[in-house]
XYZ file of C-alpha atoms in Angstrom:
180
model
C -83.460 -24.485 120.950
C -82.386 -25.906 124.281
C -79.443 -28.370 124.049
C -78.648 -29.832 127.302
C -75.486 -31.018 127.893
C -75.574 -33.475 131.049
C -72.112 -35.129 132.796
C -73.374 -37.900 135.117
C -71.645 -38.291 138.618
C -71.397 -40.955 141.127
C -73.195 -38.750 143.633
C -75.124 -35.674 143.630
C -74.891 -32.843 142.298
C -75.508 -32.759 138.722
C -74.128 -30.602 136.322
C -76.023 -29.366 132.864
C -75.191 -27.234 130.564
C -78.027 -26.115 128.917
C -78.772 -22.951 126.432
C -82.056 -21.144 126.190
C -83.035 -17.166 124.930
C -85.499 -16.649 127.547
C -85.557 -17.841 131.638
C -87.820 -20.919 132.206
C -89.714 -22.179 135.423
C -88.424 -25.782 136.821
C -90.524 -28.581 136.725
C -93.100 -29.654 140.255
C -91.177 -29.716 143.417
C -87.835 -28.159 142.401
C -86.766 -24.487 142.998
C -85.125 -22.651 140.639
C -82.155 -20.342 142.052
C -80.563 -17.605 139.582
C -77.578 -16.450 140.644
C -74.787 -13.705 139.118
C -72.277 -11.934 140.557
C -70.682 -8.360 139.729
C -67.195 -7.156 139.835
C -65.553 -3.590 139.010
C -61.834 -4.497 138.236
C -60.910 -1.063 138.855
C -63.093 0.328 141.931
C -62.953 -3.503 143.294
C -66.766 -2.977 144.062
C -68.677 -6.026 143.720
C -72.473 -7.533 144.349
C -74.308 -10.463 144.323
C -77.845 -11.473 143.776
C -80.077 -14.339 143.360
C -83.782 -15.132 143.065
C -85.207 -18.208 143.808
C -88.593 -19.358 142.221
C -91.018 -22.318 141.695
C -92.493 -24.352 138.431
C -95.279 -21.214 139.162
C -93.245 -18.635 138.756
C -93.511 -17.253 141.847
C -90.668 -15.531 143.360
C -90.189 -16.110 146.990
C -86.321 -15.035 148.026
C -84.058 -12.629 146.972
C -80.969 -11.139 147.821
C -78.491 -8.736 146.974
C -75.010 -9.112 148.496
C -71.844 -7.460 149.092
C -68.513 -9.510 150.050
C -65.165 -9.044 150.133
C -64.047 -9.806 147.122
C -60.598 -9.735 144.565
C -61.681 -10.883 140.938
C -65.025 -11.516 138.971
C -64.835 -15.235 139.200
C -65.029 -15.109 143.132
C -67.887 -12.851 143.123
C -70.142 -15.448 141.173
C -68.888 -18.198 143.103
C -69.486 -16.158 146.027
C -73.301 -15.575 145.081
C -73.789 -19.661 144.003
C -71.921 -20.314 147.953
C -74.916 -17.548 148.887
C -77.717 -19.174 146.913
C -76.866 -22.494 148.164
C -76.658 -21.715 152.071
C -79.895 -20.100 151.765
C -81.114 -23.249 149.954
C -79.996 -25.401 152.857
C -80.873 -23.221 155.838
C -84.928 -22.991 154.164
C -84.118 -26.645 154.062
C -84.878 -27.558 150.787
C -84.322 -30.255 148.840
C -84.093 -29.783 144.953
C -82.835 -26.799 143.296
C -81.550 -26.160 139.748
C -78.980 -23.077 140.169
C -78.522 -21.121 137.122
C -75.508 -18.956 136.112
C -74.562 -17.083 133.535
C -70.288 -18.072 135.010
C -70.054 -20.973 132.008
C -66.544 -21.102 133.270
C -67.817 -21.885 137.092
C -70.343 -24.138 135.547
C -67.949 -25.977 133.808
C -65.534 -26.853 136.739
C -68.672 -28.358 138.570
C -68.912 -30.243 135.720
C -65.481 -31.880 135.628
C -65.176 -31.640 139.453
C -61.736 -30.132 138.958
C -61.345 -26.296 140.410
C -58.903 -24.020 138.256
C -59.069 -20.967 140.858
C -57.042 -20.142 143.542
C -56.912 -20.746 147.357
C -59.816 -18.787 148.250
C -62.268 -19.727 145.188
C -61.186 -23.228 146.148
C -62.373 -23.174 149.544
C -65.452 -21.578 148.357
C -65.749 -24.648 145.621
C -65.509 -26.925 148.470
C -68.111 -25.562 150.450
C -70.358 -25.086 147.606
C -70.009 -29.078 146.829
C -70.495 -29.541 150.784
C -74.050 -27.770 150.782
C -74.805 -28.956 147.113
C -74.474 -32.954 148.343
C -76.423 -32.219 151.217
C -79.512 -32.020 148.865
C -81.237 -35.012 147.414
C -81.129 -33.240 143.899
C -78.745 -30.350 142.642
C -78.505 -29.462 139.185
C -75.692 -26.475 138.004
C -76.845 -25.366 134.768
C -75.485 -22.161 132.448
C -77.816 -19.756 131.630
C -76.583 -17.001 128.626
C -77.450 -13.749 130.540
C -80.775 -12.892 128.744
C -82.259 -16.193 130.627
C -80.515 -14.130 133.911
C -82.216 -10.634 134.367
C -83.336 -10.540 138.080
C -80.585 -11.851 139.277
C -78.280 -9.660 137.338
C -80.263 -6.285 138.523
C -80.216 -7.752 142.274
C -76.131 -7.785 141.670
C -76.131 -4.721 140.002
C -78.392 -3.090 143.115
C -75.900 -4.620 145.826
C -72.875 -3.118 144.090
C -74.753 0.296 143.407
C -75.282 0.826 146.939
C -72.557 -1.030 148.561
C -74.857 -2.729 151.072
C -76.982 -5.802 151.463
C -80.367 -6.619 151.576
C -83.046 -9.384 151.677
C -86.765 -9.328 150.491
C -89.325 -11.990 150.568
C -91.185 -10.736 147.642
C -89.390 -9.174 145.078
C -89.094 -4.857 145.491
C -91.544 -2.630 143.306
C -88.598 -1.822 141.415
C -87.312 -5.336 140.054
C -90.581 -6.185 139.119
C -90.418 -5.265 135.206
C -87.446 -7.161 135.285
C -89.255 -10.638 136.838
C -92.608 -9.919 134.406
C -89.853 -9.484 131.268
C -88.058 -12.878 132.222
C -91.756 -14.851 131.015
């Protein structure tokens, strides 16, 4: 069952909270960017990952990144920041950002950020990137719909390294196939 709640705002981006039990491709003309952040409170290790796919479900960009962050919320926010930064660099125009960080998606829906100075600065950058696009939708999706991004974030955290792929690496393919 897909439940969608949309909050209308005067300027893009728009915000959607939706629920599904598996990953769904975007409609024609849109790119979906699944994002996840990982943070270990004890070791302070972190990782972020995102994957961009079009309506045909073709993966065309994957990223695993390590940042200097202090919290799980900041890791998730940095993951969104990195994904949108790449969207702008690639000159894409219509994007759906899916994340399992429901609090962050909710904060975007009301336009109020409850974080600290570090996350507020990230949020302002995210708003700037999103406002430069012709269409940007932020959507909450449960972890079951975000396996690929989750594995990319876990890889970055485990390897303490950042890596970019224009096609998914071999070790990621089972998770991509599991999405469908």
